[in-house]
């Protein structure tokens, strides 16, 4: 009898959805995607979907055992470091193979004025020296890091509305990618933005802001990624992750 592999994809990214779409077409795979539940109306992938935290690494390991998961793919956002640590710990506890799917980070080009920082707090401490009108694209979580910068004005772009603590002088732009180059140019111009803050999320969907900033000669504060937990293999694309899953069932 053909053994069907149950793959649990920890999602919340475009790549996770692409991977679920690809795995749904694999005859020997059953895919479940897990979402944290942060976004009010997420774009849903094919296959089964479960929503909400597992209750730490032990809860995830228990879920994996209970639902007979054969393989785990951590396709969370490169900055979802807690979940990535939990995945590494749960995979070890439950003895299932784990792959991290991470789109490559962005690379600075000629003309870029990037300032690389290790955290949102470091970004905040650098900002007053760089500009006064900030385009903040680091997401609605973590705005507290910027809440005391009263001399700066912020344009905050996020999928859902931010909650306090937030900067006092702030406008909110509710939107989610992909974003166009023309659209990003227009935002910089209309709001007279003089500095951009971004995480090194990588990918095409949100990269046009970097081009627009380069064209306008605007400095960009780029928050570096947390590392992938040690020993976890990394795939750069959904296709590579599908190959990893195929190799698993080729070996039994
Ligand atoms: P995080 O700080 O690494 O994780 C915090 C907690 O959220 C985890 O301990 C876990 O709760 C729960 N969680 C996270 N991802 C989950 C998933 N896929 N399924 C079930 N529970 C999950 O994560 P985060 O940075 O808040 O990100 C949350 C979600 O938003 C992730 O799906 C991520 O891919 C997505 N996202 C994050 C960013 C970002 O910049 N951080 C950007 C875009 C999208 P338990 O311990 O209870 O299991």
PDB file of C-alpha atoms and ligand atoms in Angstrom:
ATOM      1  CA  UNK A   1       0.000   0.000   0.000  1.00  0.00           C
ATOM      2  CA  UNK A   2       1.236   3.479  -0.866  1.00  0.00           C
ATOM      3  CA  UNK A   3       2.305   5.345   2.264  1.00  0.00           C
ATOM      4  CA  UNK A   4       1.146   8.950   2.283  1.00  0.00           C
ATOM      5  CA  UNK A   5       3.496  11.382   4.023  1.00  0.00           C
ATOM      6  CA  UNK A   6       1.908  14.009   6.210  1.00  0.00           C
ATOM      7  CA  UNK A   7       3.845  17.275   5.900  1.00  0.00           C
ATOM      8  CA  UNK A   8       3.202  20.111   8.339  1.00  0.00           C
ATOM      9  CA  UNK A   9       4.088  23.511   6.890  1.00  0.00           C
ATOM     10  CA  UNK A  10       4.509  26.313   9.409  1.00  0.00           C
ATOM     11  CA  UNK A  11       3.208  29.171   7.313  1.00  0.00           C
ATOM     12  CA  UNK A  12       2.365  32.835   7.189  1.00  0.00           C
ATOM     13  CA  UNK A  13       4.376  33.635   4.049  1.00  0.00           C
ATOM     14  CA  UNK A  14       3.853  33.605   0.281  1.00  0.00           C
ATOM     15  CA  UNK A  15       6.449  30.831   0.024  1.00  0.00           C
ATOM     16  CA  UNK A  16       4.522  28.676   2.519  1.00  0.00           C
ATOM     17  CA  UNK A  17       1.378  29.055   0.429  1.00  0.00           C
ATOM     18  CA  UNK A  18       3.282  28.204  -2.767  1.00  0.00           C
ATOM     19  CA  UNK A  19       4.757  25.157  -1.079  1.00  0.00           C
ATOM     20  CA  UNK A  20       1.320  23.976   0.072  1.00  0.00           C
ATOM     21  CA  UNK A  21       0.036  24.431  -3.494  1.00  0.00           C
ATOM     22  CA  UNK A  22       2.914  22.355  -4.842  1.00  0.00           C
ATOM     23  CA  UNK A  23       2.608  19.645  -2.181  1.00  0.00           C
ATOM     24  CA  UNK A  24      -1.162  19.415  -2.701  1.00  0.00           C
ATOM     25  CA  UNK A  25      -0.337  18.210  -6.223  1.00  0.00           C
ATOM     26  CA  UNK A  26       2.022  15.467  -4.991  1.00  0.00           C
ATOM     27  CA  UNK A  27       0.289  12.075  -4.996  1.00  0.00           C
ATOM     28  CA  UNK A  28       2.057  10.761  -1.910  1.00  0.00           C
ATOM     29  CA  UNK A  29       1.734  13.818   0.284  1.00  0.00           C
ATOM     30  CA  UNK A  30      -0.924  15.184   2.587  1.00  0.00           C
ATOM     31  CA  UNK A  31      -0.250  18.759   3.595  1.00  0.00           C
ATOM     32  CA  UNK A  32      -1.402  20.754   6.598  1.00  0.00           C
ATOM     33  CA  UNK A  33      -0.513  24.444   6.894  1.00  0.00           C
ATOM     34  CA  UNK A  34      -0.340  26.082  10.293  1.00  0.00           C
ATOM     35  CA  UNK A  35      -1.026  29.799  10.648  1.00  0.00           C
ATOM     36  CA  UNK A  36      -0.408  31.842  13.771  1.00  0.00           C
ATOM     37  CA  UNK A  37      -3.704  33.705  13.414  1.00  0.00           C
ATOM     38  CA  UNK A  38      -2.151  37.195  13.401  1.00  0.00           C
ATOM     39  CA  UNK A  39      -3.799  38.310  10.147  1.00  0.00           C
ATOM     40  CA  UNK A  40      -7.564  38.818  10.288  1.00  0.00           C
ATOM     41  CA  UNK A  41      -8.314  37.407   6.825  1.00  0.00           C
ATOM     42  CA  UNK A  42      -5.308  35.434   5.565  1.00  0.00           C
ATOM     43  CA  UNK A  43      -4.957  34.072   2.040  1.00  0.00           C
ATOM     44  CA  UNK A  44      -5.576  30.383   2.556  1.00  0.00           C
ATOM     45  CA  UNK A  45      -3.525  27.623   0.926  1.00  0.00           C
ATOM     46  CA  UNK A  46      -4.930  24.308  -0.367  1.00  0.00           C
ATOM     47  CA  UNK A  47      -4.832  21.282   1.930  1.00  0.00           C
ATOM     48  CA  UNK A  48      -5.759  21.346   5.600  1.00  0.00           C
ATOM     49  CA  UNK A  49      -5.270  24.548   7.565  1.00  0.00           C
ATOM     50  CA  UNK A  50      -5.064  24.942  11.333  1.00  0.00           C
ATOM     51  CA  UNK A  51      -4.852  28.302  13.079  1.00  0.00           C
ATOM     52  CA  UNK A  52      -3.296  29.447  16.371  1.00  0.00           C
ATOM     53  CA  UNK A  53      -0.256  28.755  18.530  1.00  0.00           C
ATOM     54  CA  UNK A  54       0.630  25.239  19.661  1.00  0.00           C
ATOM     55  CA  UNK A  55       1.659  26.225  23.179  1.00  0.00           C
ATOM     56  CA  UNK A  56       5.428  26.289  22.757  1.00  0.00           C
ATOM     57  CA  UNK A  57       7.797  23.601  21.474  1.00  0.00           C
ATOM     58  CA  UNK A  58       6.254  20.853  23.630  1.00  0.00           C
ATOM     59  CA  UNK A  59       2.789  21.622  22.280  1.00  0.00           C
ATOM     60  CA  UNK A  60       4.100  21.515  18.730  1.00  0.00           C
ATOM     61  CA  UNK A  61       5.875  18.200  19.363  1.00  0.00           C
ATOM     62  CA  UNK A  62       2.657  16.781  20.784  1.00  0.00           C
ATOM     63  CA  UNK A  63       0.651  17.986  17.769  1.00  0.00           C
ATOM     64  CA  UNK A  64       3.214  16.405  15.450  1.00  0.00           C
ATOM     65  CA  UNK A  65       2.948  13.030  17.238  1.00  0.00           C
ATOM     66  CA  UNK A  66      -0.836  13.136  17.562  1.00  0.00           C
ATOM     67  CA  UNK A  67      -1.400  13.987  13.891  1.00  0.00           C
ATOM     68  CA  UNK A  68       1.273  11.586  12.674  1.00  0.00           C
ATOM     69  CA  UNK A  69       3.318  14.248  10.936  1.00  0.00           C
ATOM     70  CA  UNK A  70       6.191  12.745   8.933  1.00  0.00           C
ATOM     71  CA  UNK A  71       8.046  15.948   8.122  1.00  0.00           C
ATOM     72  CA  UNK A  72       8.047  19.554   9.217  1.00  0.00           C
ATOM     73  CA  UNK A  73       8.795  22.575   7.026  1.00  0.00           C
ATOM     74  CA  UNK A  74       9.368  25.846   8.834  1.00  0.00           C
ATOM     75  CA  UNK A  75       8.222  28.297   6.161  1.00  0.00           C
ATOM     76  CA  UNK A  76       7.544  31.129   8.590  1.00  0.00           C
ATOM     77  CA  UNK A  77       8.786  34.634   7.935  1.00  0.00           C
ATOM     78  CA  UNK A  78      12.583  35.021   8.331  1.00  0.00           C
ATOM     79  CA  UNK A  79      11.889  37.175  11.426  1.00  0.00           C
ATOM     80  CA  UNK A  80       9.596  34.675  13.181  1.00  0.00           C
ATOM     81  CA  UNK A  81      12.559  33.531  15.282  1.00  0.00           C
ATOM     82  CA  UNK A  82      10.594  32.083  18.197  1.00  0.00           C
ATOM     83  CA  UNK A  83       8.602  29.775  15.956  1.00  0.00           C
ATOM     84  CA  UNK A  84      11.772  28.669  14.168  1.00  0.00           C
ATOM     85  CA  UNK A  85      13.395  27.792  17.500  1.00  0.00           C
ATOM     86  CA  UNK A  86      10.238  25.963  18.572  1.00  0.00           C
ATOM     87  CA  UNK A  87      10.214  24.012  15.313  1.00  0.00           C
ATOM     88  CA  UNK A  88      13.823  22.899  15.799  1.00  0.00           C
ATOM     89  CA  UNK A  89      13.134  21.780  19.350  1.00  0.00           C
ATOM     90  CA  UNK A  90       9.840  20.016  18.492  1.00  0.00           C
ATOM     91  CA  UNK A  91      11.347  18.203  15.493  1.00  0.00           C
ATOM     92  CA  UNK A  92      14.135  16.866  17.694  1.00  0.00           C
ATOM     93  CA  UNK A  93      11.668  15.792  20.410  1.00  0.00           C
ATOM     94  CA  UNK A  94       9.275  14.092  17.982  1.00  0.00           C
ATOM     95  CA  UNK A  95      12.076  12.656  15.788  1.00  0.00           C
ATOM     96  CA  UNK A  96      10.779  14.117  12.518  1.00  0.00           C
ATOM     97  CA  UNK A  97      12.953  15.728   9.829  1.00  0.00           C
ATOM     98  CA  UNK A  98      12.835  19.534   9.647  1.00  0.00           C
ATOM     99  CA  UNK A  99      13.574  21.874   6.769  1.00  0.00           C
ATOM    100  CA  UNK A 100      13.655  25.677   6.924  1.00  0.00           C
ATOM    101  CA  UNK A 101      12.289  27.413   3.819  1.00  0.00           C
ATOM    102  CA  UNK A 102      13.885  30.870   3.713  1.00  0.00           C
ATOM    103  CA  UNK A 103      13.784  33.196   0.753  1.00  0.00           C
ATOM    104  CA  UNK A 104      17.218  34.793   0.266  1.00  0.00           C
ATOM    105  CA  UNK A 105      17.849  38.176   1.868  1.00  0.00           C
ATOM    106  CA  UNK A 106      18.242  41.371  -0.165  1.00  0.00           C
ATOM    107  CA  UNK A 107      21.633  42.502  -1.430  1.00  0.00           C
ATOM    108  CA  UNK A 108      22.632  46.174  -1.567  1.00  0.00           C
ATOM    109  CA  UNK A 109      23.276  47.622  -5.012  1.00  0.00           C
ATOM    110  CA  UNK A 110      25.239  50.600  -6.290  1.00  0.00           C
ATOM    111  CA  UNK A 111      23.592  53.781  -5.092  1.00  0.00           C
ATOM    112  CA  UNK A 112      21.986  52.214  -2.020  1.00  0.00           C
ATOM    113  CA  UNK A 113      22.479  54.021   1.288  1.00  0.00           C
ATOM    114  CA  UNK A 114      21.789  51.146   3.642  1.00  0.00           C
ATOM    115  CA  UNK A 115      22.440  51.094   7.373  1.00  0.00           C
ATOM    116  CA  UNK A 116      22.467  47.540   8.653  1.00  0.00           C
ATOM    117  CA  UNK A 117      21.227  47.072  12.238  1.00  0.00           C
ATOM    118  CA  UNK A 118      20.661  44.057  14.471  1.00  0.00           C
ATOM    119  CA  UNK A 119      17.262  44.990  15.911  1.00  0.00           C
ATOM    120  CA  UNK A 120      14.295  47.366  15.811  1.00  0.00           C
ATOM    121  CA  UNK A 121      15.730  49.047  18.923  1.00  0.00           C
ATOM    122  CA  UNK A 122      18.987  49.748  17.100  1.00  0.00           C
ATOM    123  CA  UNK A 123      17.009  51.054  14.109  1.00  0.00           C
ATOM    124  CA  UNK A 124      15.156  53.440  16.426  1.00  0.00           C
ATOM    125  CA  UNK A 125      18.346  54.760  17.991  1.00  0.00           C
ATOM    126  CA  UNK A 126      19.838  55.456  14.564  1.00  0.00           C
ATOM    127  CA  UNK A 127      16.784  57.175  13.040  1.00  0.00           C
ATOM    128  CA  UNK A 128      17.051  60.737  14.436  1.00  0.00           C
ATOM    129  CA  UNK A 129      20.465  61.101  12.778  1.00  0.00           C
ATOM    130  CA  UNK A 130      19.086  60.041   9.386  1.00  0.00           C
ATOM    131  CA  UNK A 131      15.782  61.822   8.849  1.00  0.00           C
ATOM    132  CA  UNK A 132      12.531  63.237  10.176  1.00  0.00           C
ATOM    133  CA  UNK A 133       9.823  61.655   8.036  1.00  0.00           C
ATOM    134  CA  UNK A 134      10.059  57.905   8.343  1.00  0.00           C
ATOM    135  CA  UNK A 135       8.437  55.232   6.196  1.00  0.00           C
ATOM    136  CA  UNK A 136       8.230  52.308   8.639  1.00  0.00           C
ATOM    137  CA  UNK A 137       7.588  48.968   6.950  1.00  0.00           C
ATOM    138  CA  UNK A 138       8.633  46.571   9.693  1.00  0.00           C
ATOM    139  CA  UNK A 139       5.076  45.441  10.498  1.00  0.00           C
ATOM    140  CA  UNK A 140       2.640  46.352  13.217  1.00  0.00           C
ATOM    141  CA  UNK A 141       4.317  44.234  15.869  1.00  0.00           C
ATOM    142  CA  UNK A 142       7.308  45.963  17.432  1.00  0.00           C
ATOM    143  CA  UNK A 143       6.160  49.572  16.953  1.00  0.00           C
ATOM    144  CA  UNK A 144       6.865  50.095  20.645  1.00  0.00           C
ATOM    145  CA  UNK A 145      10.563  50.393  19.747  1.00  0.00           C
ATOM    146  CA  UNK A 146       9.735  53.692  17.981  1.00  0.00           C
ATOM    147  CA  UNK A 147       7.149  55.025  20.453  1.00  0.00           C
ATOM    148  CA  UNK A 148       9.472  57.499  22.190  1.00  0.00           C
ATOM    149  CA  UNK A 149      10.747  59.216  19.033  1.00  0.00           C
ATOM    150  CA  UNK A 150       8.515  62.249  19.426  1.00  0.00           C
ATOM    151  CA  UNK A 151      10.504  64.513  17.094  1.00  0.00           C
ATOM    152  CA  UNK A 152       9.931  62.193  14.104  1.00  0.00           C
ATOM    153  CA  UNK A 153       6.845  61.601  11.970  1.00  0.00           C
ATOM    154  CA  UNK A 154       6.041  58.060  10.854  1.00  0.00           C
ATOM    155  CA  UNK A 155       4.141  56.535   7.980  1.00  0.00           C
ATOM    156  CA  UNK A 156       3.456  53.000   9.204  1.00  0.00           C
ATOM    157  CA  UNK A 157       2.442  50.407   6.626  1.00  0.00           C
ATOM    158  CA  UNK A 158       0.897  47.197   7.898  1.00  0.00           C
ATOM    159  CA  UNK A 159      -1.653  44.542   6.939  1.00  0.00           C
ATOM    160  CA  UNK A 160      -3.839  45.105  10.003  1.00  0.00           C
ATOM    161  CA  UNK A 161      -4.146  48.206  12.189  1.00  0.00           C
ATOM    162  CA  UNK A 162      -1.380  48.678  14.766  1.00  0.00           C
ATOM    163  CA  UNK A 163      -2.123  48.756  18.477  1.00  0.00           C
ATOM    164  CA  UNK A 164      -0.408  50.887  21.121  1.00  0.00           C
ATOM    165  CA  UNK A 165       2.280  51.543  22.109  1.00  0.00           C
ATOM    166  CA  UNK A 166       3.025  53.316  18.825  1.00  0.00           C
ATOM    167  CA  UNK A 167       4.745  56.559  17.806  1.00  0.00           C
ATOM    168  CA  UNK A 168       2.718  59.647  18.743  1.00  0.00           C
ATOM    169  CA  UNK A 169       3.067  61.322  15.324  1.00  0.00           C
ATOM    170  CA  UNK A 170       2.005  58.609  12.917  1.00  0.00           C
ATOM    171  CA  UNK A 171      -0.198  57.906   9.883  1.00  0.00           C
ATOM    172  CA  UNK A 172      -1.160  54.348   9.036  1.00  0.00           C
ATOM    173  CA  UNK A 173      -1.377  52.848   5.584  1.00  0.00           C
ATOM    174  CA  UNK A 174      -3.228  49.540   5.644  1.00  0.00           C
ATOM    175  CA  UNK A 175      -2.018  47.442   2.746  1.00  0.00           C
ATOM    176  CA  UNK A 176      -0.260  44.205   1.923  1.00  0.00           C
ATOM    177  CA  UNK A 177       2.125  43.376  -0.884  1.00  0.00           C
ATOM    178  CA  UNK A 178       2.943  42.946  -3.635  1.00  0.00           C
ATOM    179  CA  UNK A 179       3.766  46.634  -4.074  1.00  0.00           C
ATOM    180  CA  UNK A 180       4.625  48.329  -7.385  1.00  0.00           C
ATOM    181  CA  UNK A 181       7.612  50.569  -8.027  1.00  0.00           C
ATOM    182  CA  UNK A 182       5.337  53.395  -9.173  1.00  0.00           C
ATOM    183  CA  UNK A 183       3.265  53.044  -6.040  1.00  0.00           C
ATOM    184  CA  UNK A 184       6.333  53.150  -3.796  1.00  0.00           C
ATOM    185  CA  UNK A 185       7.755  56.194  -5.607  1.00  0.00           C
ATOM    186  CA  UNK A 186       4.434  57.943  -5.098  1.00  0.00           C
ATOM    187  CA  UNK A 187       4.384  57.176  -1.367  1.00  0.00           C
ATOM    188  CA  UNK A 188       7.908  58.569  -0.878  1.00  0.00           C
ATOM    189  CA  UNK A 189       7.041  61.685  -2.838  1.00  0.00           C
ATOM    190  CA  UNK A 190       3.580  62.392  -1.427  1.00  0.00           C
ATOM    191  CA  UNK A 191       4.640  61.953   2.192  1.00  0.00           C
ATOM    192  CA  UNK A 192       8.055  63.619   1.709  1.00  0.00           C
ATOM    193  CA  UNK A 193       9.728  60.564   3.215  1.00  0.00           C
ATOM    194  CA  UNK A 194      13.408  61.053   4.032  1.00  0.00           C
ATOM    195  CA  UNK A 195      14.260  57.678   5.592  1.00  0.00           C
ATOM    196  CA  UNK A 196      12.924  54.125   5.174  1.00  0.00           C
ATOM    197  CA  UNK A 197      13.028  51.320   7.740  1.00  0.00           C
ATOM    198  CA  UNK A 198      12.674  47.696   6.676  1.00  0.00           C
ATOM    199  CA  UNK A 199      13.462  44.204   7.839  1.00  0.00           C
ATOM    200  CA  UNK A 200      15.637  42.177   5.474  1.00  0.00           C
ATOM    201  CA  UNK A 201      12.591  40.147   4.503  1.00  0.00           C
ATOM    202  CA  UNK A 202      13.844  39.362   1.006  1.00  0.00           C
ATOM    203  CA  UNK A 203      11.608  38.443  -1.944  1.00  0.00           C
ATOM    204  CA  UNK A 204      10.163  40.426  -4.834  1.00  0.00           C
ATOM    205  CA  UNK A 205       6.800  41.419  -3.369  1.00  0.00           C
ATOM    206  CA  UNK A 206       8.170  44.166  -1.130  1.00  0.00           C
ATOM    207  CA  UNK A 207      11.482  44.952  -2.877  1.00  0.00           C
ATOM    208  CA  UNK A 208      10.289  47.948  -4.991  1.00  0.00           C
ATOM    209  CA  UNK A 209      10.528  50.248  -1.947  1.00  0.00           C
ATOM    210  CA  UNK A 210      14.294  49.650  -1.989  1.00  0.00           C
ATOM    211  CA  UNK A 211      14.517  50.692  -5.639  1.00  0.00           C
ATOM    212  CA  UNK A 212      12.366  53.755  -4.983  1.00  0.00           C
ATOM    213  CA  UNK A 213      14.591  54.738  -2.025  1.00  0.00           C
ATOM    214  CA  UNK A 214      17.743  54.254  -4.132  1.00  0.00           C
ATOM    215  CA  UNK A 215      16.329  56.463  -6.901  1.00  0.00           C
ATOM    216  CA  UNK A 216      15.385  59.144  -4.397  1.00  0.00           C
ATOM    217  CA  UNK A 217      18.737  58.941  -2.582  1.00  0.00           C
ATOM    218  CA  UNK A 218      16.958  58.126   0.679  1.00  0.00           C
ATOM    219  CA  UNK A 219      18.791  56.195   3.431  1.00  0.00           C
ATOM    220  CA  UNK A 220      17.377  52.792   4.375  1.00  0.00           C
ATOM    221  CA  UNK A 221      17.734  51.197   7.792  1.00  0.00           C
ATOM    222  CA  UNK A 222      17.805  47.429   7.200  1.00  0.00           C
ATOM    223  CA  UNK A 223      17.213  45.129  10.164  1.00  0.00           C
ATOM    224  CA  UNK A 224      19.322  41.975   9.805  1.00  0.00           C
ATOM    225  CA  UNK A 225      17.728  38.528  10.065  1.00  0.00           C
ATOM    226  CA  UNK A 226      17.993  36.303  13.078  1.00  0.00           C
ATOM    227  CA  UNK A 227      19.953  33.131  12.228  1.00  0.00           C
ATOM    228  CA  UNK A 228      18.247  29.841  11.323  1.00  0.00           C
ATOM    229  CA  UNK A 229      18.646  27.437  14.290  1.00  0.00           C
ATOM    230  CA  UNK A 230      21.862  25.406  14.043  1.00  0.00           C
ATOM    231  CA  UNK A 231      21.807  22.147  12.112  1.00  0.00           C
ATOM    232  CA  UNK A 232      18.537  22.848  10.270  1.00  0.00           C
ATOM    233  CA  UNK A 233      18.888  22.471   6.480  1.00  0.00           C
ATOM    234  CA  UNK A 234      17.680  25.471   4.457  1.00  0.00           C
ATOM    235  CA  UNK A 235      15.829  25.618   1.125  1.00  0.00           C
ATOM    236  CA  UNK A 236      15.722  28.941  -0.703  1.00  0.00           C
ATOM    237  CA  UNK A 237      12.588  28.265  -2.776  1.00  0.00           C
ATOM    238  CA  UNK A 238       9.354  26.246  -2.588  1.00  0.00           C
ATOM    239  CA  UNK A 239      10.699  24.061  -5.446  1.00  0.00           C
ATOM    240  CA  UNK A 240      13.761  23.146  -3.389  1.00  0.00           C
ATOM    241  CA  UNK A 241      11.501  22.290  -0.479  1.00  0.00           C
ATOM    242  CA  UNK A 242       9.380  20.013  -2.692  1.00  0.00           C
ATOM    243  CA  UNK A 243      12.582  18.218  -3.739  1.00  0.00           C
ATOM    244  CA  UNK A 244      13.468  17.720  -0.066  1.00  0.00           C
ATOM    245  CA  UNK A 245      10.031  16.188   0.606  1.00  0.00           C
ATOM    246  CA  UNK A 246      10.361  13.914  -2.451  1.00  0.00           C
ATOM    247  CA  UNK A 247      13.731  12.672  -1.229  1.00  0.00           C
ATOM    248  CA  UNK A 248      12.076  11.768   2.076  1.00  0.00           C
ATOM    249  CA  UNK A 249       9.566   9.441   0.518  1.00  0.00           C
ATOM    250  CA  UNK A 250      12.126   8.092  -1.926  1.00  0.00           C
ATOM    251  CA  UNK A 251      13.974   6.872   1.153  1.00  0.00           C
ATOM    252  CA  UNK A 252      10.909   5.191   2.653  1.00  0.00           C
TER     253      UNK A 252
HETATM  254  P1  LIG B   1       7.183  34.358  16.402  1.00  0.00           P
HETATM  255  O1  LIG B   1       7.442  35.572  17.212  1.00  0.00           O
HETATM  256  O2  LIG B   1       8.340  33.568  15.931  1.00  0.00           O
HETATM  257  O3  LIG B   1       6.225  33.341  17.187  1.00  0.00           O
HETATM  258  C1  LIG B   1       5.485  33.711  18.316  1.00  0.00           C
HETATM  259  C2  LIG B   1       4.460  32.623  18.576  1.00  0.00           C
HETATM  260  O4  LIG B   1       3.445  32.651  17.590  1.00  0.00           O
HETATM  261  C3  LIG B   1       5.038  31.222  18.495  1.00  0.00           C
HETATM  262  O5  LIG B   1       5.675  30.866  19.716  1.00  0.00           O
HETATM  263  C4  LIG B   1       3.793  30.414  18.204  1.00  0.00           C
HETATM  264  O6  LIG B   1       3.004  30.216  19.363  1.00  0.00           O
HETATM  265  C5  LIG B   1       3.018  31.328  17.296  1.00  0.00           C
HETATM  266  N1  LIG B   1       3.254  31.058  15.876  1.00  0.00           N
HETATM  267  C6  LIG B   1       4.132  31.681  15.040  1.00  0.00           C
HETATM  268  N2  LIG B   1       4.034  31.195  13.804  1.00  0.00           N
HETATM  269  C7  LIG B   1       3.092  30.220  13.854  1.00  0.00           C
HETATM  270  C8  LIG B   1       2.530  29.344  12.884  1.00  0.00           C
HETATM  271  N3  LIG B   1       2.917  29.376  11.599  1.00  0.00           N
HETATM  272  N4  LIG B   1       1.584  28.468  13.305  1.00  0.00           N
HETATM  273  C9  LIG B   1       1.162  28.434  14.599  1.00  0.00           C
HETATM  274  N5  LIG B   1       1.647  29.245  15.554  1.00  0.00           N
HETATM  275  C10 LIG B   1       2.601  30.130  15.171  1.00  0.00           C
HETATM  276  O7  LIG B   1       6.254  34.720  15.171  1.00  0.00           O
HETATM  277  P2  LIG B   1       5.821  36.153  14.592  1.00  0.00           P
HETATM  278  O8  LIG B   1       7.046  36.874  14.144  1.00  0.00           O
HETATM  279  O9  LIG B   1       4.866  36.784  15.533  1.00  0.00           O
HETATM  280  O10 LIG B   1       5.036  35.686  13.288  1.00  0.00           O
HETATM  281  C11 LIG B   1       3.739  35.153  13.377  1.00  0.00           C
HETATM  282  C12 LIG B   1       3.273  34.742  11.996  1.00  0.00           C
HETATM  283  O11 LIG B   1       3.326  35.849  11.109  1.00  0.00           O
HETATM  284  C13 LIG B   1       4.125  33.643  11.375  1.00  0.00           C
HETATM  285  O12 LIG B   1       3.249  32.768  10.697  1.00  0.00           O
HETATM  286  C14 LIG B   1       5.024  34.381  10.395  1.00  0.00           C
HETATM  287  O13 LIG B   1       5.371  33.576   9.292  1.00  0.00           O
HETATM  288  C15 LIG B   1       4.128  35.540   9.984  1.00  0.00           C
HETATM  289  N6  LIG B   1       4.862  36.757   9.602  1.00  0.00           N
HETATM  290  C16 LIG B   1       5.769  37.301  10.456  1.00  0.00           C
HETATM  291  C17 LIG B   1       6.451  38.447  10.070  1.00  0.00           C
HETATM  292  C18 LIG B   1       7.510  39.058  10.941  1.00  0.00           C
HETATM  293  O14 LIG B   1       8.095  40.074  10.531  1.00  0.00           O
HETATM  294  N7  LIG B   1       7.843  38.512  12.104  1.00  0.00           N
HETATM  295  C19 LIG B   1       6.184  39.030   8.822  1.00  0.00           C
HETATM  296  C20 LIG B   1       5.219  38.454   7.987  1.00  0.00           C
HETATM  297  C21 LIG B   1       4.570  37.320   8.390  1.00  0.00           C
HETATM  298  P3  LIG B   1       3.117  28.882  20.245  1.00  0.00           P
HETATM  299  O15 LIG B   1       4.420  28.969  20.969  1.00  0.00           O
HETATM  300  O16 LIG B   1       1.908  28.939  21.124  1.00  0.00           O
HETATM  301  O17 LIG B   1       3.077  27.705  19.290  1.00  0.00           O
END
